[in-house]
Coordinates of C-alpha atoms and ligand atoms in Angstrom, one line a residue:
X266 CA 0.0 0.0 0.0
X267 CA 1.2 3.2 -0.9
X268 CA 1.9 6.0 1.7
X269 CA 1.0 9.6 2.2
X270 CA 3.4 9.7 4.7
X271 CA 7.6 9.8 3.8
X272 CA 9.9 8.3 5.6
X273 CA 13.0 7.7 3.2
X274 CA 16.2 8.1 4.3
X275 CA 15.5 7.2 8.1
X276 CA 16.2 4.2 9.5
X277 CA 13.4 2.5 11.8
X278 CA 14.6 -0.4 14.4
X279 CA 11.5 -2.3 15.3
X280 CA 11.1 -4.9 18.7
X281 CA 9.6 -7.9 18.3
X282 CA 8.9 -7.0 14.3
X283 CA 9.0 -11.0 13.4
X284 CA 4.9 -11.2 14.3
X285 CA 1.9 -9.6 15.1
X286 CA 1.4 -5.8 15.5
X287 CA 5.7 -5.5 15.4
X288 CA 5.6 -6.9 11.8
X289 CA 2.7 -4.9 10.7
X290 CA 4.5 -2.1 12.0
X291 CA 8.3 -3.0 10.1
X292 CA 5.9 -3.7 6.8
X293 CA 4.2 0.0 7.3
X294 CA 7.1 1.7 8.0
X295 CA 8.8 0.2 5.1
X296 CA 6.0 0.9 2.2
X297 CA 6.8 4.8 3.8
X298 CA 10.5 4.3 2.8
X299 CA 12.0 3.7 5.6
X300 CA 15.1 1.1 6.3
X301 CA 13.4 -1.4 8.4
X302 CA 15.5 -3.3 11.4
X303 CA 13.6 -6.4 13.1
X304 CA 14.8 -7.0 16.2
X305 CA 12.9 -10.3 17.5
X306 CA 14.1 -13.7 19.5
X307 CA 12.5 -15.3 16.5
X308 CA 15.1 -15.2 14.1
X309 CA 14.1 -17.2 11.5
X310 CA 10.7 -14.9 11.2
X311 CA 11.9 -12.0 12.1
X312 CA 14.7 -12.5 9.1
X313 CA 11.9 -13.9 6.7
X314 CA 9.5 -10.8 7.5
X315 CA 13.0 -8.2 6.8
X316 CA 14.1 -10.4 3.6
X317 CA 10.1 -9.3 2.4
X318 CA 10.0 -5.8 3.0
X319 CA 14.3 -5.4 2.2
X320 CA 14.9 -5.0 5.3
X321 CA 17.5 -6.2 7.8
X322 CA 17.0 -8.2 11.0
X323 CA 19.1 -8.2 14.4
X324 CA 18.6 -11.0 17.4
X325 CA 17.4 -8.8 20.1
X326 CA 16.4 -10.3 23.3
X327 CA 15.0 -6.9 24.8
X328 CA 15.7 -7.9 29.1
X329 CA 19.6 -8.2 27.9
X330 CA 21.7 -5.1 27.9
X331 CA 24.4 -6.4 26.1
X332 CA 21.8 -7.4 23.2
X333 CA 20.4 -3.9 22.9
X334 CA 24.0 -2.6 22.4
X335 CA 24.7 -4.5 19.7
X336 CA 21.3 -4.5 17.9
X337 CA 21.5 -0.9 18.0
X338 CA 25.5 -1.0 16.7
X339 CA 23.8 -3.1 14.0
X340 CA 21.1 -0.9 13.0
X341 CA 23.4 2.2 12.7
X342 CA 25.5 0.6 10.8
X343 CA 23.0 0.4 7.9
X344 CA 22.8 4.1 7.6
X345 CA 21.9 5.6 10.7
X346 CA 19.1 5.9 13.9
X347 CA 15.6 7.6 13.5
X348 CA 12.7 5.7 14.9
X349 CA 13.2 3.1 17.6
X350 CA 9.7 1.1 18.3
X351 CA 9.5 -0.9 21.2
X352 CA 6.9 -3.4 20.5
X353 CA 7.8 -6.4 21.8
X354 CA 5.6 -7.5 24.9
X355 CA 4.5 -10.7 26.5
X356 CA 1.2 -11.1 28.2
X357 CA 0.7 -13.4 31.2
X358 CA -3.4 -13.6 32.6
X359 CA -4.2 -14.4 36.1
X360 CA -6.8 -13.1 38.6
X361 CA -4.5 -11.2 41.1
X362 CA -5.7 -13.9 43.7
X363 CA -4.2 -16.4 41.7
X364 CA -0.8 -14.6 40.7
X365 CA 2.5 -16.4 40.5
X366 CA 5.5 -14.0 41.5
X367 CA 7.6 -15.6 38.3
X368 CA 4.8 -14.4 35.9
X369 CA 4.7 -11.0 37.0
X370 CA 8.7 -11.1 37.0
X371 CA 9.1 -12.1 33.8
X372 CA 6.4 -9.4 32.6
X373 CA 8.1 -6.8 34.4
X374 CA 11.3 -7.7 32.7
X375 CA 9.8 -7.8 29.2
X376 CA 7.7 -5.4 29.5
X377 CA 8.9 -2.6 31.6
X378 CA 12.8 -3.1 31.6
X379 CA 13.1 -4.0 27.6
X380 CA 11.1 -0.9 26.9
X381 CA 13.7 1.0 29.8
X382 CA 16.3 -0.1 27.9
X383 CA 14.9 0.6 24.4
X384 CA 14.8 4.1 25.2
X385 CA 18.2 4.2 27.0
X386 CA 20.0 2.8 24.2
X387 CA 17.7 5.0 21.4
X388 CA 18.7 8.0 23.7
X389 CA 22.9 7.2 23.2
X390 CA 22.5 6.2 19.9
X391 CA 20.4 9.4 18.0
X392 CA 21.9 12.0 21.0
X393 CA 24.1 14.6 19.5
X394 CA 27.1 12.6 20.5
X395 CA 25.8 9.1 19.8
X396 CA 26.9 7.1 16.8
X397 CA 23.4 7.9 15.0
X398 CA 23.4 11.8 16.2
X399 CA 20.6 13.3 14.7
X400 CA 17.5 13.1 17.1
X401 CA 14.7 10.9 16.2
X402 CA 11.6 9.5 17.4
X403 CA 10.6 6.7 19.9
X404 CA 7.6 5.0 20.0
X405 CA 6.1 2.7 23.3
X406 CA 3.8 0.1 22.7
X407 CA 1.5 0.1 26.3
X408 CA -1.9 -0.8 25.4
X409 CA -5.6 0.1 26.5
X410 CA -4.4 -2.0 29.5
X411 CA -3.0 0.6 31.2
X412 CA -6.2 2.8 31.1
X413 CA -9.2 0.4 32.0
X414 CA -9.8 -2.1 35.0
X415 CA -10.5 -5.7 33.2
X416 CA -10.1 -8.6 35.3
X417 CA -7.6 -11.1 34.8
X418 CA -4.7 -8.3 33.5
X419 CA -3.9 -7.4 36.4
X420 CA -0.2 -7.6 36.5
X421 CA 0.0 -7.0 32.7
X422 CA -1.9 -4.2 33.0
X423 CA 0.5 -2.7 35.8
X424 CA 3.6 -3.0 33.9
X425 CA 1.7 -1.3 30.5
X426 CA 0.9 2.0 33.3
X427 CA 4.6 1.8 33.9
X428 CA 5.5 2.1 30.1
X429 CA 2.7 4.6 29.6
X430 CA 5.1 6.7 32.7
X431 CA 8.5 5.8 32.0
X432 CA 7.2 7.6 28.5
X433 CA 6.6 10.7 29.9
X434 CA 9.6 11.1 32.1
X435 CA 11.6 10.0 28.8
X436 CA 10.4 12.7 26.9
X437 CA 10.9 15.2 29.5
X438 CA 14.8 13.9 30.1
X439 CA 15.2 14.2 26.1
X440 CA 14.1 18.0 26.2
X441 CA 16.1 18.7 29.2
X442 CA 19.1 17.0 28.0
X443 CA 18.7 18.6 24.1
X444 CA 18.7 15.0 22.6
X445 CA 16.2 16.1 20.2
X446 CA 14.3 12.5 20.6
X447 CA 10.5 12.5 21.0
X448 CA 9.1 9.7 23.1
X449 CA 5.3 8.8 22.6
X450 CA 3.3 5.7 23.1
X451 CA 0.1 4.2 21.9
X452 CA -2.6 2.5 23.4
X453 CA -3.6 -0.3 20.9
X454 CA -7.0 -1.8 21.7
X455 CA -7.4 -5.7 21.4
X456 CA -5.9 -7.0 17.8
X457 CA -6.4 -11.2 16.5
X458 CA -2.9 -11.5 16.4
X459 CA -0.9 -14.3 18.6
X460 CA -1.3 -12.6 22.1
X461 CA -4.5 -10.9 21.5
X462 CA -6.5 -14.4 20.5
X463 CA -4.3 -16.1 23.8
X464 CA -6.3 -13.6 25.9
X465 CA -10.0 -14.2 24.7
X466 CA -8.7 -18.1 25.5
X467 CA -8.0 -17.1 28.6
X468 CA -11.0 -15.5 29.7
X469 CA -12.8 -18.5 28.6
X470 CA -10.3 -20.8 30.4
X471 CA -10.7 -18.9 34.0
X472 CA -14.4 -18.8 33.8
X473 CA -14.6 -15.2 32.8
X474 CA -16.7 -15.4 29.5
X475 CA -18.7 -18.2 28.2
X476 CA -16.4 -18.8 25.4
X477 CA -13.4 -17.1 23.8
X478 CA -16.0 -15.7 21.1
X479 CA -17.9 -14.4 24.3
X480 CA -15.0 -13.0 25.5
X481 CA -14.1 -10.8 21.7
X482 CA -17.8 -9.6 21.8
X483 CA -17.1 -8.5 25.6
X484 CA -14.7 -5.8 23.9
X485 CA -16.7 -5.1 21.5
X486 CA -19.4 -3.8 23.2
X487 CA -17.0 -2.0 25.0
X488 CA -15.9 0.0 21.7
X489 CA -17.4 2.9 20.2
X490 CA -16.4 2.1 17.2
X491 CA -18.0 -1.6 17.2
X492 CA -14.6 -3.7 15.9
X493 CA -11.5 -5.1 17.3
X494 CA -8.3 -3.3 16.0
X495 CA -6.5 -4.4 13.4
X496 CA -2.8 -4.6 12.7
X497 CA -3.3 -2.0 10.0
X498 CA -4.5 0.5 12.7
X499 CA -1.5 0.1 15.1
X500 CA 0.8 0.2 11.9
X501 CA -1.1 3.1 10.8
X502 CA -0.5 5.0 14.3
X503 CA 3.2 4.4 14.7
X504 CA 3.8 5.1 11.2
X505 CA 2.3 8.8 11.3
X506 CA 4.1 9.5 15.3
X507 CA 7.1 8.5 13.2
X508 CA 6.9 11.2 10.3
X509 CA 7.2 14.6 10.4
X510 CA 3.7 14.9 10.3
X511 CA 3.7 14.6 14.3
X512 CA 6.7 16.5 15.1
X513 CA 5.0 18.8 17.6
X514 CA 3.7 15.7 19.7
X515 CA 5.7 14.6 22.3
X516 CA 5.4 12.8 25.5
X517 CA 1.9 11.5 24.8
X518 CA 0.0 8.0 25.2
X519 CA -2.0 8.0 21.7
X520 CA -5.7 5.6 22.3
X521 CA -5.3 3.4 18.9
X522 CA -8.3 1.6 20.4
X523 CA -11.8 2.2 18.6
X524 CA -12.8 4.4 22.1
X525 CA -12.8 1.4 24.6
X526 CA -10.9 3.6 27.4
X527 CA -12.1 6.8 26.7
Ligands
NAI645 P1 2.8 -11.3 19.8 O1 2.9 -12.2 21.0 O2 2.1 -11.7 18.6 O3 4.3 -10.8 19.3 C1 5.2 -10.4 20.2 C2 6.6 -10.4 19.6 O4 7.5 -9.9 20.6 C3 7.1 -11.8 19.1 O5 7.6 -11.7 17.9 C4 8.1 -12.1 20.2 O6 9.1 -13.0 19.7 C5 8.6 -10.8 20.6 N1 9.3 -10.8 21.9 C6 8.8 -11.3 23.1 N2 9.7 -11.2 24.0 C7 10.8 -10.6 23.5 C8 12.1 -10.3 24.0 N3 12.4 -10.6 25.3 N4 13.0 -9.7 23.1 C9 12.7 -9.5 21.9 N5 11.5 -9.8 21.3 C10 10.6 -10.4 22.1 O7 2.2 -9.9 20.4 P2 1.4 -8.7 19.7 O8 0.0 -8.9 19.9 O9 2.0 -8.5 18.4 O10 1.8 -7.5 20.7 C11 2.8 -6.6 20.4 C12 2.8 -5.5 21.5 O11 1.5 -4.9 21.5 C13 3.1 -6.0 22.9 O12 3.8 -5.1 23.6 C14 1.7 -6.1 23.5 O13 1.7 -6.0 24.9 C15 1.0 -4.9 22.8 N6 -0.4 -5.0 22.8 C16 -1.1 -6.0 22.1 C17 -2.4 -6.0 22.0 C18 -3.2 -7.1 21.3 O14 -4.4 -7.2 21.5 N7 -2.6 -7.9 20.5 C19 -3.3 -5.0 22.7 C20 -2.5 -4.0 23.4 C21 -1.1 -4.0 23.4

């Protein structure tokens, strides 16, 4: 699909671009013009998804500080740092009287400290005196998580708030320190991908809807605009924070999510 908006000449790294919302993301940014980087555990997707769209990929395991270093080394090396997108997320349900300390850990770690160090390596990299050096954008994936009460995402839902903050305070530092970065993140509503079907099985599977079917129709009536998301409107979103277009906004959440949390 052809796009309004241009992003040639900037290079985009992308977490956890080898499924879901991440690849829709790498495919949208790339019909803009932009080099795409997928950065996934999933190497032999994430490097089928970049071979498609001429792209390159990068193993990236997004907890591992030494892994963020050299994905981002990698990515420069193909021409530069614009757009970092910190996609990749895992979700873990449970009913908070039920939570295991291990899930929550490992959500936390994902979650919050991948997206952490996302932007702390984004920051050194496009920073006047990083290897990149000419400001760019960073975009958080939270999710309509962090801005409703439904049960069973509890801890999920905590570490989204925390990536909805850490956002904020991210933009703020950029200013103050004159990186020239803006940090922004979206709040995608529930998508059919992977993670988004695992959750209506879950609500079925802890007694919470009648069926996963059940469940889907539980967020629809919750939406104004009477759908589940789709990939294309996540893509859509990051794609336009990227550009130009949006250069004016800056430490924002962004609802991608048909009205559910409004
Ligand atoms: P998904 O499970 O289909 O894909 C997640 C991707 O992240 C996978 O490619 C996986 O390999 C990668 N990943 C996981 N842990 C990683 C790590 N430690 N290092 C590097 N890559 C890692 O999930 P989906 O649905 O595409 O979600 C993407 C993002 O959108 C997540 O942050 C999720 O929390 C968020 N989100 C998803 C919603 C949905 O309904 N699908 C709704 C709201 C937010």
């Amino acid at each position: 699909m052809a796009s309004s908006i241009d992003l040639a000449g900037r290079t985009a790294l992308v977490t956890g671009g080898a499924q879901g919302l991440g690849e829709g993301m790498a495919r949208a940014l790339a019909a803009a013009g932009a080099t795409v980087v997928i950065a996934d555990l999933r190497d032999d997707q994430g490097a089928a998804v970049a071979a498609e769209i001429g792209g390159h990929f990068v193993h990236l395991d997004v907890t591992n500080e030494l892994s963020w270093k050299s994905a981002v080394d990698a990515a420069v090396q193909t021409g530069g740092l614009d757009i970092v997108v910190n996609n990749a997320g895992i979700e873990i349900s449970s009913l908070i009287i039920n939570i295991e300390p291990e899930d929550i850990r490992r959500m936390l770690e994902v979650n919050v400290l991948g997206t952490v160090l996302g932007i702390k390596h984004a920051f050194r990299a496009m920073g006047p005196e990083g290897p990149a050096g000419k400001g760019g954008v960073v975009i958080n994936v939270a999710s309509v998580a962090a801005t409703i009460a439904f049960p069973a995402i509890g801890g999920y839902s905590a570490t989204k708030s925390a990536v909805d903050r850490i956002t904020r305070v991210a933009a703020m530092e950029s200013g103050k320190l004159g990186l020239g970065v803006r940090v922004n993140c979206i709040y995608p509503g529930l998508v059919p991908t992977e993670m988004g079907a695992g959750l209506a099985n879950d609500m079925a599977e802890l007694g919470l809807f009648p069926t996963p079917g059940d469940a889907v129709a539980g967020v629809v009536e919750l939406t104004p605009s009477g759908r589940l998301g789709t990939v294309e409107d996540m893509a859509d979103a990051v794609v336009f924070l990227a550009s130009d277009q949006a250069k004016f906004i800056n430490g924002v959440g962004l609802p991608v999510d048909g009205g559910m949390g409004m």
